[in-house]
Coordinates of C-alpha atoms in Angstrom, one line a residue:
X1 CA 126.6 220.3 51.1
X2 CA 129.7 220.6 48.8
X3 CA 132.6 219.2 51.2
X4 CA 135.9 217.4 49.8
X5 CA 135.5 213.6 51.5
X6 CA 137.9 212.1 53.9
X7 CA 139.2 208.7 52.7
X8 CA 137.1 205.7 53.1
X9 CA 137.0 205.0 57.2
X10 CA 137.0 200.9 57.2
X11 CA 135.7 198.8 60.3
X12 CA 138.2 196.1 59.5
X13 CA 142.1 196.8 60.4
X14 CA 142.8 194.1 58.5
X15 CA 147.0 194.6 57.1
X16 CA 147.0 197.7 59.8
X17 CA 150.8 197.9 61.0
X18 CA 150.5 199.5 64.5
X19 CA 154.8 199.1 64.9
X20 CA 154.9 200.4 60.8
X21 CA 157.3 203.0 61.5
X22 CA 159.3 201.6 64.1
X23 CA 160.6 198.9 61.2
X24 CA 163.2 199.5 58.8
X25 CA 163.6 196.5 55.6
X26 CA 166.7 196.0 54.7
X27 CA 166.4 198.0 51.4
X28 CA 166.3 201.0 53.6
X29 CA 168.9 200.0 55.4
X30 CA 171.2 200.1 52.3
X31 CA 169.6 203.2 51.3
X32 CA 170.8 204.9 54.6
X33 CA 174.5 203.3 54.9
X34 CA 176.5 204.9 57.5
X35 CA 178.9 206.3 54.4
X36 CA 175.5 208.4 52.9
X37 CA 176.5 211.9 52.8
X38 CA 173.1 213.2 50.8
X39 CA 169.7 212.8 51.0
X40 CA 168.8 209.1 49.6
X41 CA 166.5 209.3 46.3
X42 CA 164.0 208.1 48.2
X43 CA 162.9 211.4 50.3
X44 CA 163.1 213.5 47.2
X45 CA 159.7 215.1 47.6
X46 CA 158.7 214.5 44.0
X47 CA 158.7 210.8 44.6
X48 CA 154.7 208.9 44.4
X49 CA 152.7 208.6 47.3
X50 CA 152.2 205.4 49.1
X51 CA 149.0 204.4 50.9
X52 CA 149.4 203.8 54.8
X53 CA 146.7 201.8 56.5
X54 CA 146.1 204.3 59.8
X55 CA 144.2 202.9 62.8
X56 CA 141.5 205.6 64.4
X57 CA 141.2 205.8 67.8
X58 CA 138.3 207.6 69.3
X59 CA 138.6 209.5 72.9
X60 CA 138.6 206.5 75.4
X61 CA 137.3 203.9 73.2
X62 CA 139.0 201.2 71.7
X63 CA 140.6 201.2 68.0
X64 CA 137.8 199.7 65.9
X65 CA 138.6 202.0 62.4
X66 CA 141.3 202.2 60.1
X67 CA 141.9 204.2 57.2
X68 CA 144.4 204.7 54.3
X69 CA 146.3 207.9 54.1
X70 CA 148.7 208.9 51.3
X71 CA 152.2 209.6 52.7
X72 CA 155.0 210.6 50.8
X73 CA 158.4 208.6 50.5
X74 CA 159.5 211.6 52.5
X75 CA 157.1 211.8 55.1
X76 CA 157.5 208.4 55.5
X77 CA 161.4 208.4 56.3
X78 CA 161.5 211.2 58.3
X79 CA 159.0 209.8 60.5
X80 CA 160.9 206.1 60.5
X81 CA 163.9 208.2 61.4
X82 CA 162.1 209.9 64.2
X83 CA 161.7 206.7 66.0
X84 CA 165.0 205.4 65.7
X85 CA 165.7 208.7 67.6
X86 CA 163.5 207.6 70.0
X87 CA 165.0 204.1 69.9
X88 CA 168.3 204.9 70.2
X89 CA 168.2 207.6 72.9
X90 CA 165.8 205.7 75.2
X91 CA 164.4 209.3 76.0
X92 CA 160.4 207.6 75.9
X93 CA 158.9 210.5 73.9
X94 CA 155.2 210.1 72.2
X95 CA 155.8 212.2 69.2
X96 CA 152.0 213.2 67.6
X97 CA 151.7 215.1 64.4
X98 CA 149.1 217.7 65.5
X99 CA 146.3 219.8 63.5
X100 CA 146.7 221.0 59.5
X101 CA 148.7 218.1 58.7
X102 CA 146.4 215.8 59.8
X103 CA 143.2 217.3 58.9
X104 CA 144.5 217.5 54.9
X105 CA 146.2 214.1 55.0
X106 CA 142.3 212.9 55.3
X107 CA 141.4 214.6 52.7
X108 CA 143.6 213.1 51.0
X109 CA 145.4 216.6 50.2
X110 CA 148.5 217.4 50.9
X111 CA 150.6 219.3 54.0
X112 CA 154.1 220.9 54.2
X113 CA 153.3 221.8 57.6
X114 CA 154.4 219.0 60.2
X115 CA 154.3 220.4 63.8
X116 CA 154.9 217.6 66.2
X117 CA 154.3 217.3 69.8
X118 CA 156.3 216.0 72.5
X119 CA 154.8 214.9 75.7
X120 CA 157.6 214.3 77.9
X121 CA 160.5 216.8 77.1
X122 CA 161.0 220.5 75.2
X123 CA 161.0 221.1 71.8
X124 CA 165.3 222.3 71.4
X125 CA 166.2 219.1 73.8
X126 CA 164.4 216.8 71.5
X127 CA 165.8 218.7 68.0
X128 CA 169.2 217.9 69.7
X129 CA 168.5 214.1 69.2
X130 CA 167.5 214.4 66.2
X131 CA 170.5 216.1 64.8
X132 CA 173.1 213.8 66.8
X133 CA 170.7 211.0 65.3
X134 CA 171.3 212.4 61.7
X135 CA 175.1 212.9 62.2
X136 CA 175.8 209.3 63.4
X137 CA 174.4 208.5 59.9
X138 CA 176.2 210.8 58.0
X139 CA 173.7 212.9 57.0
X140 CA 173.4 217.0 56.4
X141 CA 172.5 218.3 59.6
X142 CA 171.3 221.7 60.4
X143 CA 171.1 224.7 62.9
X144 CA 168.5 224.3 65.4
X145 CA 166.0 227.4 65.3
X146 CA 164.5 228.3 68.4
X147 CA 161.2 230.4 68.9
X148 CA 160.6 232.0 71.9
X149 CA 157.7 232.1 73.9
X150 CA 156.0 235.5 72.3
X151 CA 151.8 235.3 73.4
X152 CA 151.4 238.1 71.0
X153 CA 152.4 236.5 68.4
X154 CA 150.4 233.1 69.1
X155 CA 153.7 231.3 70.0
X156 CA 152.6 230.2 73.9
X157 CA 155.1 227.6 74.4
X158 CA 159.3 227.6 72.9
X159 CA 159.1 225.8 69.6
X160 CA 162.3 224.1 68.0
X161 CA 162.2 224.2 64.4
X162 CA 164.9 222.2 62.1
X163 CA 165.7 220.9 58.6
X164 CA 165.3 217.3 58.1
X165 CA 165.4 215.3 54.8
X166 CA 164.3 219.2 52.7
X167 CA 161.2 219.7 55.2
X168 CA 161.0 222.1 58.1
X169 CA 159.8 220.4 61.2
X170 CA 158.8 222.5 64.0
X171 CA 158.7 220.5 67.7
X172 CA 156.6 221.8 70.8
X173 CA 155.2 220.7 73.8
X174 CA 151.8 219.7 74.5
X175 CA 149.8 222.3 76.1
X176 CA 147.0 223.7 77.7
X177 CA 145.9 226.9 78.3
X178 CA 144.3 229.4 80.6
X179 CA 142.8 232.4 79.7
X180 CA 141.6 235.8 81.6
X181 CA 139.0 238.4 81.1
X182 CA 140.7 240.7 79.9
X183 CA 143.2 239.3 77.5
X184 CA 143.1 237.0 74.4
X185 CA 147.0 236.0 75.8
X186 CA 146.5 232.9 77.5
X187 CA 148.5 231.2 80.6
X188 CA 150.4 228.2 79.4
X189 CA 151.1 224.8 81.2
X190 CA 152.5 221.8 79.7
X191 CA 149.0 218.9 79.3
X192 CA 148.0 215.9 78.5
X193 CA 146.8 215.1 74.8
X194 CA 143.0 215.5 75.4
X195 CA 144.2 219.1 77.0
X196 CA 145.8 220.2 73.9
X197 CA 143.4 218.7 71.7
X198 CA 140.0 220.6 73.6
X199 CA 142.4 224.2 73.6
X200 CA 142.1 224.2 70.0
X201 CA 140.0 226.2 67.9
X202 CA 137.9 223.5 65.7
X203 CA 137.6 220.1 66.4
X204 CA 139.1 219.4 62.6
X205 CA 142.0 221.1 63.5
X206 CA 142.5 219.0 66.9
X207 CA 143.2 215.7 65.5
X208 CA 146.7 213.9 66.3
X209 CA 148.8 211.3 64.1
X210 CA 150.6 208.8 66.8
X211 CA 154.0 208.6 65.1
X212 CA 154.6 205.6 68.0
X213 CA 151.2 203.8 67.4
X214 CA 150.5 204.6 63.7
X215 CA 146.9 205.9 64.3
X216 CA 144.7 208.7 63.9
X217 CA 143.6 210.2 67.4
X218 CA 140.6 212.1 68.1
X219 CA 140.6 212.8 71.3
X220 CA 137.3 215.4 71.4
X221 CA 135.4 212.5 69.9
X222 CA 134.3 215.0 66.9
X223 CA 136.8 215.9 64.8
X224 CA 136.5 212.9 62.2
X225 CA 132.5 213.0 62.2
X226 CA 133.1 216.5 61.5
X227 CA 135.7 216.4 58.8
X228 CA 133.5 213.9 56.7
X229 CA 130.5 215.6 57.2
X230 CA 131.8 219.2 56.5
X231 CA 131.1 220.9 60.0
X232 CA 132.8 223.7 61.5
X233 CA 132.8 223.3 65.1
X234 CA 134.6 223.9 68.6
X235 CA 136.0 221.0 70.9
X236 CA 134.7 223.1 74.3
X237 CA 131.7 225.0 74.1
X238 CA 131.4 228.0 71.6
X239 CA 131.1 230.8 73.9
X240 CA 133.3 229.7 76.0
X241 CA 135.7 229.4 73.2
X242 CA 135.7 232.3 71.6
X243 CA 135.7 234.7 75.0
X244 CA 138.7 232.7 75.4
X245 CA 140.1 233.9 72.5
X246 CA 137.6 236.0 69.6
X247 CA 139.9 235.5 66.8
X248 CA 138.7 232.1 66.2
X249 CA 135.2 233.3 65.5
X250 CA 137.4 234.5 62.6
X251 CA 139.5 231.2 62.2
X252 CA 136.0 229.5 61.9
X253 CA 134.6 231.6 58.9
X254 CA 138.2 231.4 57.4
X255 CA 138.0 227.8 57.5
X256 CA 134.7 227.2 56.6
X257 CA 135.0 229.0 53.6
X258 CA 138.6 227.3 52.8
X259 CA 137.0 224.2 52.9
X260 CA 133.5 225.0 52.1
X261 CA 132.5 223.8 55.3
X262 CA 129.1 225.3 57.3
X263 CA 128.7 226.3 60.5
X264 CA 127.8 224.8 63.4
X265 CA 124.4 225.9 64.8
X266 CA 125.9 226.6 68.4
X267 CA 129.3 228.2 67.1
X268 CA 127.1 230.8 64.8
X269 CA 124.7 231.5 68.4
X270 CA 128.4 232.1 69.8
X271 CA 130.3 234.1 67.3
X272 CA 126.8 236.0 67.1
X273 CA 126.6 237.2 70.5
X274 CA 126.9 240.9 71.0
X275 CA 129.5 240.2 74.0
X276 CA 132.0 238.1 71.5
X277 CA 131.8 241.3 69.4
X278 CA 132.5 243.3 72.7
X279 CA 135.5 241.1 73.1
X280 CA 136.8 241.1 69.4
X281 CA 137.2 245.0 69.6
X282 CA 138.6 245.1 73.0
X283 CA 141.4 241.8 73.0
X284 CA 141.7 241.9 69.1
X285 CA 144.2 244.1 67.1
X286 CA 143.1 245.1 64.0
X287 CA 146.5 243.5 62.3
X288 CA 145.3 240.4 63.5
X289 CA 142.2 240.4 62.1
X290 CA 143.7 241.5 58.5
X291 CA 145.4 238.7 58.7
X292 CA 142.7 236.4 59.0
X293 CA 141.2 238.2 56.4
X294 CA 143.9 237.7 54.3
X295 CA 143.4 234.1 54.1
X296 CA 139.7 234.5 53.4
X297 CA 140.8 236.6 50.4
X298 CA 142.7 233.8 48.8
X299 CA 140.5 230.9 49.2
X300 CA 138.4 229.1 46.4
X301 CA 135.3 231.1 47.7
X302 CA 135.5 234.8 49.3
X303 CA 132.1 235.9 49.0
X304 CA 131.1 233.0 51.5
X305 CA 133.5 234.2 54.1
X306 CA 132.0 238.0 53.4
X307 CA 128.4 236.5 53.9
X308 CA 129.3 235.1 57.1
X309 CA 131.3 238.0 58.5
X310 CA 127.6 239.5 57.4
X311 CA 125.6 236.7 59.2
X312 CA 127.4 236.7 62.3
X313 CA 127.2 240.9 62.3
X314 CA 131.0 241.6 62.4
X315 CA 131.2 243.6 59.3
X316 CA 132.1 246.6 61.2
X317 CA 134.9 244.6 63.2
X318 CA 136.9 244.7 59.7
X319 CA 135.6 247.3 57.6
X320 CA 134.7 250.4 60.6
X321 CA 133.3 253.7 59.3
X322 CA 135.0 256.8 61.0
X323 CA 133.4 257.7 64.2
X324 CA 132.8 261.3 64.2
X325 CA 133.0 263.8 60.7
X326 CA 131.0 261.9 58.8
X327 CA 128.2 264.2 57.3
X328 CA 124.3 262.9 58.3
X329 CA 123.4 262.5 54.4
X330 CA 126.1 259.5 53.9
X331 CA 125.6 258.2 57.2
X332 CA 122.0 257.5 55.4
X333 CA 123.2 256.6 52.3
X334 CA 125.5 254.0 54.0
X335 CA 122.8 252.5 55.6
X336 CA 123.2 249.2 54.1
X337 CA 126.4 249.3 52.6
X338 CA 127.3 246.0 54.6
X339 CA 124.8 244.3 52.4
X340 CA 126.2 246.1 49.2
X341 CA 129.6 245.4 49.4
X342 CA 128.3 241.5 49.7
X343 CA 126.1 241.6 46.6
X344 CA 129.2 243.5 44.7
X345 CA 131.7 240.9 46.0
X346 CA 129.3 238.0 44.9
X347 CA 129.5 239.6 41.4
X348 CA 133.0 239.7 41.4
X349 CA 134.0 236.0 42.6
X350 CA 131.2 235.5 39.3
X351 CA 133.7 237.4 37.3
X352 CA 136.7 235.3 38.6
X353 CA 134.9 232.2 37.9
X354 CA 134.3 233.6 34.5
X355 CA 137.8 233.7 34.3
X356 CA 138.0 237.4 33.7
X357 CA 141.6 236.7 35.1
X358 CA 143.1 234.9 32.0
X359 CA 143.9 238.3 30.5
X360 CA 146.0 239.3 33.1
X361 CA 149.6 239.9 34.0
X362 CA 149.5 239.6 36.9
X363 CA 147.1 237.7 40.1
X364 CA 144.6 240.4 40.5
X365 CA 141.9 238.3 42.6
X366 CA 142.4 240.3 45.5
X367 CA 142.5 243.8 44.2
X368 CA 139.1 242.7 42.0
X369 CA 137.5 241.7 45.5
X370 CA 139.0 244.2 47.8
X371 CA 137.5 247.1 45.2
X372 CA 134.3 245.3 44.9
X373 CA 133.5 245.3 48.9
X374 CA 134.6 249.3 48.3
X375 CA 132.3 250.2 45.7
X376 CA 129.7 251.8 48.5
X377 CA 132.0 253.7 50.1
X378 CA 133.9 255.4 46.4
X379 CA 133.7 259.3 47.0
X380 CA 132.8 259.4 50.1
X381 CA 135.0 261.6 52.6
X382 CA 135.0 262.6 56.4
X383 CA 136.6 265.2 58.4
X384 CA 139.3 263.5 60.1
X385 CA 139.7 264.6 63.9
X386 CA 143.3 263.3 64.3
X387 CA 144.5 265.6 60.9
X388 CA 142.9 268.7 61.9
X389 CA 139.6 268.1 60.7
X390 CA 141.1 267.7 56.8
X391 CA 138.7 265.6 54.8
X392 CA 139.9 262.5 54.0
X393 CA 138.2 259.1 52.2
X394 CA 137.0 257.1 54.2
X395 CA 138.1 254.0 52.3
X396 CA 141.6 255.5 53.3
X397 CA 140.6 255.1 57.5
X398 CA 138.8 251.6 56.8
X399 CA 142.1 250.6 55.1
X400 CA 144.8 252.4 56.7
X401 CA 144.2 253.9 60.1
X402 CA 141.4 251.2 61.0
X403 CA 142.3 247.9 59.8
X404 CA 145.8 248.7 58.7
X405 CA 145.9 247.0 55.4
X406 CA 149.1 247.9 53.3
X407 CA 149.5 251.4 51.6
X408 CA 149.8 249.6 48.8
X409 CA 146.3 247.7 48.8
X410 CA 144.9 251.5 49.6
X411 CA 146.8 252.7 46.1
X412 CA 145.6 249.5 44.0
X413 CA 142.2 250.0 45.3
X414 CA 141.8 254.0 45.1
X415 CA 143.4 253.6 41.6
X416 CA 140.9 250.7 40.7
X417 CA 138.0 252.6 41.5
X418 CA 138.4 256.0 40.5
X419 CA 139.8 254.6 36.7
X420 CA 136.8 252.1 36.7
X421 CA 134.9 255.2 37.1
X422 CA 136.4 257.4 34.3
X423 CA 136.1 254.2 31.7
X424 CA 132.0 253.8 32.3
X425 CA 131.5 256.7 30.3
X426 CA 133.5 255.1 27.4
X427 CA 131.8 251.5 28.0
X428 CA 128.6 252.8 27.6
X429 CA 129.6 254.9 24.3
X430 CA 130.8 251.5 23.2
X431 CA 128.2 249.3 23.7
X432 CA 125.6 252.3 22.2
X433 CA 127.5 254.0 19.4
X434 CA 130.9 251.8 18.6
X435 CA 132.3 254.7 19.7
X436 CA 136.4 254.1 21.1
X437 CA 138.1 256.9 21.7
X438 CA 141.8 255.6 21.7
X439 CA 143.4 258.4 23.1
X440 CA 141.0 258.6 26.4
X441 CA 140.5 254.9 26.6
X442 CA 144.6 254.4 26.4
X443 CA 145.2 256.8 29.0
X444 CA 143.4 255.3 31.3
X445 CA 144.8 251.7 30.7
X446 CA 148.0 253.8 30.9
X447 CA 147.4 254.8 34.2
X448 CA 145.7 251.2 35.3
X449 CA 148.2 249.4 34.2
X450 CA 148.5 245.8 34.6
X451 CA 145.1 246.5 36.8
X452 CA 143.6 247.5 33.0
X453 CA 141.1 244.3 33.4
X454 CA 140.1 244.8 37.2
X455 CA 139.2 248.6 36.1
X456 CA 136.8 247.1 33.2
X457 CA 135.3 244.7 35.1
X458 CA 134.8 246.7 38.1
X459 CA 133.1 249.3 35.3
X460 CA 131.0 246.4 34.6
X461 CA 129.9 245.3 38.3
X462 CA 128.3 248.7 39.1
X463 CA 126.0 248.4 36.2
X464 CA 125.2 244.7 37.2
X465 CA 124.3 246.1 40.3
X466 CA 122.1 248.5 39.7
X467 CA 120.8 246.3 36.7
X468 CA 121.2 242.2 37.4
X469 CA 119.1 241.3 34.4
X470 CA 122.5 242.7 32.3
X471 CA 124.7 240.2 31.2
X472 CA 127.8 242.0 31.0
X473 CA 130.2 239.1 29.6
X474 CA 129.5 239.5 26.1
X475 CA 130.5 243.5 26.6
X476 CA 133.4 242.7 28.1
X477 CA 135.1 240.0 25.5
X478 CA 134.0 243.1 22.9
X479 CA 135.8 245.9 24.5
X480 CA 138.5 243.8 25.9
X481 CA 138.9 242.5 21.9
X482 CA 138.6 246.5 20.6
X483 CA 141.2 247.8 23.2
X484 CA 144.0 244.2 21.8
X485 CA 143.1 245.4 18.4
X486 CA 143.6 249.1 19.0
X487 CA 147.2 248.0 20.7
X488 CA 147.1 248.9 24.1
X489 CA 147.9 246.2 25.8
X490 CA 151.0 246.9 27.7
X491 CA 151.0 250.5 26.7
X492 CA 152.0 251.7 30.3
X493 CA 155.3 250.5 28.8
X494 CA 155.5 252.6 25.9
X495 CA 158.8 254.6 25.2
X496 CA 158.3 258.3 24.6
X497 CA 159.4 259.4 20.7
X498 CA 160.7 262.1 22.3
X499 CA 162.4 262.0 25.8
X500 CA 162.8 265.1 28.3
X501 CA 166.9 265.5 27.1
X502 CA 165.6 265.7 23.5
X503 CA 162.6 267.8 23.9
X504 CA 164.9 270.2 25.9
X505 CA 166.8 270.5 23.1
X506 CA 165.0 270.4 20.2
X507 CA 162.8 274.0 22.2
X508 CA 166.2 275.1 23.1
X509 CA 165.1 275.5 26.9
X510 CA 166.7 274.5 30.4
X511 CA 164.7 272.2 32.4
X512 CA 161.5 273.4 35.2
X513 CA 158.3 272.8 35.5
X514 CA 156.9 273.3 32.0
X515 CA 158.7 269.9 30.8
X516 CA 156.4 267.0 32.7
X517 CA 153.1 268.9 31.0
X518 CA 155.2 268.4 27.5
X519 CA 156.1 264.7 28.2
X520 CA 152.7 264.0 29.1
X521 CA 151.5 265.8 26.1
X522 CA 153.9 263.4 23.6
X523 CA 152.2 260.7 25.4
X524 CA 148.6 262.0 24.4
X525 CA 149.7 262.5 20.6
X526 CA 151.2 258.5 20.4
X527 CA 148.3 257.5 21.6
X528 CA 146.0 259.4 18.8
X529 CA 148.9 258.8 15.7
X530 CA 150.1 255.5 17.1
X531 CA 151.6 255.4 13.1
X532 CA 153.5 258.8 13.3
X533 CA 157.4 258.5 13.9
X534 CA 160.0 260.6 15.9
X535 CA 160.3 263.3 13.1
X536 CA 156.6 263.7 13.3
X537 CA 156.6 264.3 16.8
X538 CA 159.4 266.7 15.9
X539 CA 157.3 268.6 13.4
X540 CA 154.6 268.6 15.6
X541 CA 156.2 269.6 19.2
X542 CA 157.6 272.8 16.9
X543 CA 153.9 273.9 16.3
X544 CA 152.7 274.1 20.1
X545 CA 153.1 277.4 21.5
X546 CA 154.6 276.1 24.3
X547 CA 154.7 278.8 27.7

């Protein structure tokens, strides 16, 4: 199992501090004079890490763990701060650093994302404090943000966000929640801390850090077993869960393949069930899912997220095919395209890992892997009902009008594959003859641009494909090395000998349609005389018979 450990869980609690951030030495006291106007050097974020001994507390047992977390000088003020707030206003309030925050500090990674919960009062009330704390001392306050309730957004309960010491800290109640059968929206009630922690989605992401007490909580009993031993699993019962709410089958794969986690036997049963896929298409929004996505497509590993969206058979909840006006002879040939665009995206996070990347200009991972899952579906068009039967690609209704991905990961994708396709022809003259033909190889990169290596090594997956015994690396450092010597690196920049003002002139004509042709025919001749100078172009532009 390749998991990142949590630190080193200790039985002793030997030098454990249970009042640590309730104290203040007198160092810090000086630090934080009444007179400071600034933040003190010590919250500057860029400040080492110091080692907190942490006790664990498990469900209703007692506290027989501890464990050292790495806390910033920041993170270690602000929450010092936080209970002189709590000190000085007598308001009572258990605050709890809930979910990412604590999950990564046990990895020993770390979180800009502190959302604390408040048991006994609302999120704005309690930012109020804070401020009125921070102003008796002099230091920067500022305006309290306040986020409505909004269910379709995932915001359940009003959260107070505000800037203390440089970090964001949003404040919300505890919660629990109640769902129906026919909405993912649930119905929200302020809880108790074993409430909120079971109405999360994985029991990794429903630990607690007890500001008051300085300890770990895990309430469900399962979240630090399953952080050190790499599991993805759910507080309540999987089904349950996820009919609650079907996105989190989604949350689970993104997860697991953030951290590299597997999957609980019971949660893959669940998220496998044919009514959890009912439920994703009828309480999911497509937007919601591409954003889940989204975050799959950026982790260390992609393809593992793919094979699971495979394994658990929701392919088709991300990537549909069109309904109706798609001929019978594709609907064979897609047949198992599911499976395809896995094999094409496990060659491509190969390619990444190669570091096919280095050569780029620009972060191109998730253009490379977005075209790769495409690769089965290049060419392929459908009559499309809803635009009077016009025939459209159906990469365009997966992208646009099913999953509503951006017009612009369409365009990258489109452009990817159809220039991946014009350049085999050319790869394969290569690697047989030597043959480069610097014209038709440069108008392509032209038209690529900084997607130029994405196009070659998407060239170079189809033929993997269809022949894995080929290893295409050796190809590509060639052709890569012909096309830097040739030049043509960056030539989607090049400036024109001749521009449309001069060209006008020099043929004596008034501008229309017969100039773009010209302009694009200038191009063309650079890119075969990349030695010839404006005067030759000149010369030459008078010799075309030009209608």
């Amino acid at each position: 199992m390749n998991t990142c450990p949590i630190s080193k869980i200790e039985k002793s609690q030997d030098g454990y501090d249970r009042l640590y951030f309730h104290k203040q030495t007198n160092n810090e006291k000086e630090k934080l004079s009444p007179m400071q106007t600034s933040t003190p050097t010590s919250l500057k974020k860029d400040q080492p890490h110091e080692d907190i001994k942490v006790s664990i507390y498990y469900s209703n047992e007692k506290e027989s763990e501890s464990v050292d977390i790495k806390l910033t000088q920041c993170e270690i003020q602000l929450f010092k701060e936080l209970m002189h707030v709590i000190r000085d206003s007598g308001c009572g309030t258990t605050l709890r650093v809930a979910g990412g925050w604590v999950r990564d500090k046990l990895r020993g990674d770390d979180s800009n994302d502190i959302d604390i919960t408040l048991d006994n009062m609302m999120g704005e009330a309690f930012a109020e404090l804070v401020n009125k704390h921070l102003s008796s001392k002099h230091h920067q306050t500022h305006r309290i943000g306040v986020i409505q309730s909004n269910p379709e957004q995932s915001k359940h309960l009003e959260t107070a966000t505000v800037k203390v010491f440089d970090m964001w800290i949003d404040f919300v109640n505890l919660r629990s929640e109640t769902y129906t059968d026919t909405s993912r929206i649930p119905e929200i009630s302020i809880g108790t801390p074993l409430q909120d922690a079971l109405r999360r989605d994985l029991t990794i992401n429903s630990l607690f850090f007890n500001i008051n007490e300085n300890r770990i909580e895990d309430f469900t009993g399962k979240g630090i077993n399953d952080l050190r031993d790499g599991i993805i699993r759910t507080p309540l019962p999987s089904l349950t869960t996820f009919l609650d709410d079907p996105l989190r089958v989604f949350r689970s794969i993104r997860f697991a393949s953030r951290l590299h986690f597997e999957i609980d036997d019971e949660l893959f049963k669940a998220g496998s069930d044919p009514v959890v896929k009912d439920a994703i298409k009828s309480k999911i929004s497509h937007e919601r899912i591409a954003k889940e996505f989204d975050g799959m497509l950026s982790a260390y590993d992609p393809c593992y997220s793919v094979e699971l969206i495979n394994r658990f058979g929701l392919f088709d909840c991300l990537f549909s095919l069109p309904t109706v006006g798609l001929d019978e002879t594709y609907i064979k040939k897609l047949e198992n395209s599911n499976e395809d665009s896995e094999h094409y995206c496990a060659i491509a996070q190969y390619w990444i890992r190669k570091g096919g990347e280095r050569y780029e200009e620009i972060d191109t991972k998730r253009q490379l892997i977005l075209s790769a899952l495409m690769l089965p579906f290049y060419g392929i068009k459908f009559k499309n009902a809803n635009k009077k039967n016009k025939e459209m690609s159906i990469i365009h209704y997966m992208f646009i009008e099913y999953i509503k991905f951006s017009n612009k990961d369409y365009d990258d994708v489109s452009l990817i594959l159809e220039c991946s396709e014009q350049l085999m022809e050319h790869i394969i003259n290569f690697e047989k003859k030597r043959e480069f033909k610097r014209k038709e190889i440069g108008l392509i990169i032209h038209k690529s641009a900084q997607l130029w290596i994405v196009v070659i090594i998407i060239s170079l997956i189809k033929r993997q494909f269809l022949d894995p015994s080929n290893d295409e690396h050796l190809l590509f450092k060639e052709f890569v090395g012909e096309i830097e010597k040739q030049g043509l690196v960056g030539i989607w920049n090049i400036k024109r000998l001749l521009n449309g003002k001069q060209v006008q002139d020099l043929l004596n004509r008034k501008p229309g349609t017969w100039l773009a042709p010209v302009i694009q025919l200038i191009l063309e001749w650079q890119l075969e005389n990349p030695s010839k100078t404006e005067k030759d172009c000149k010369d030459w532009l008078l010799t075309l018979d030009i209608k």
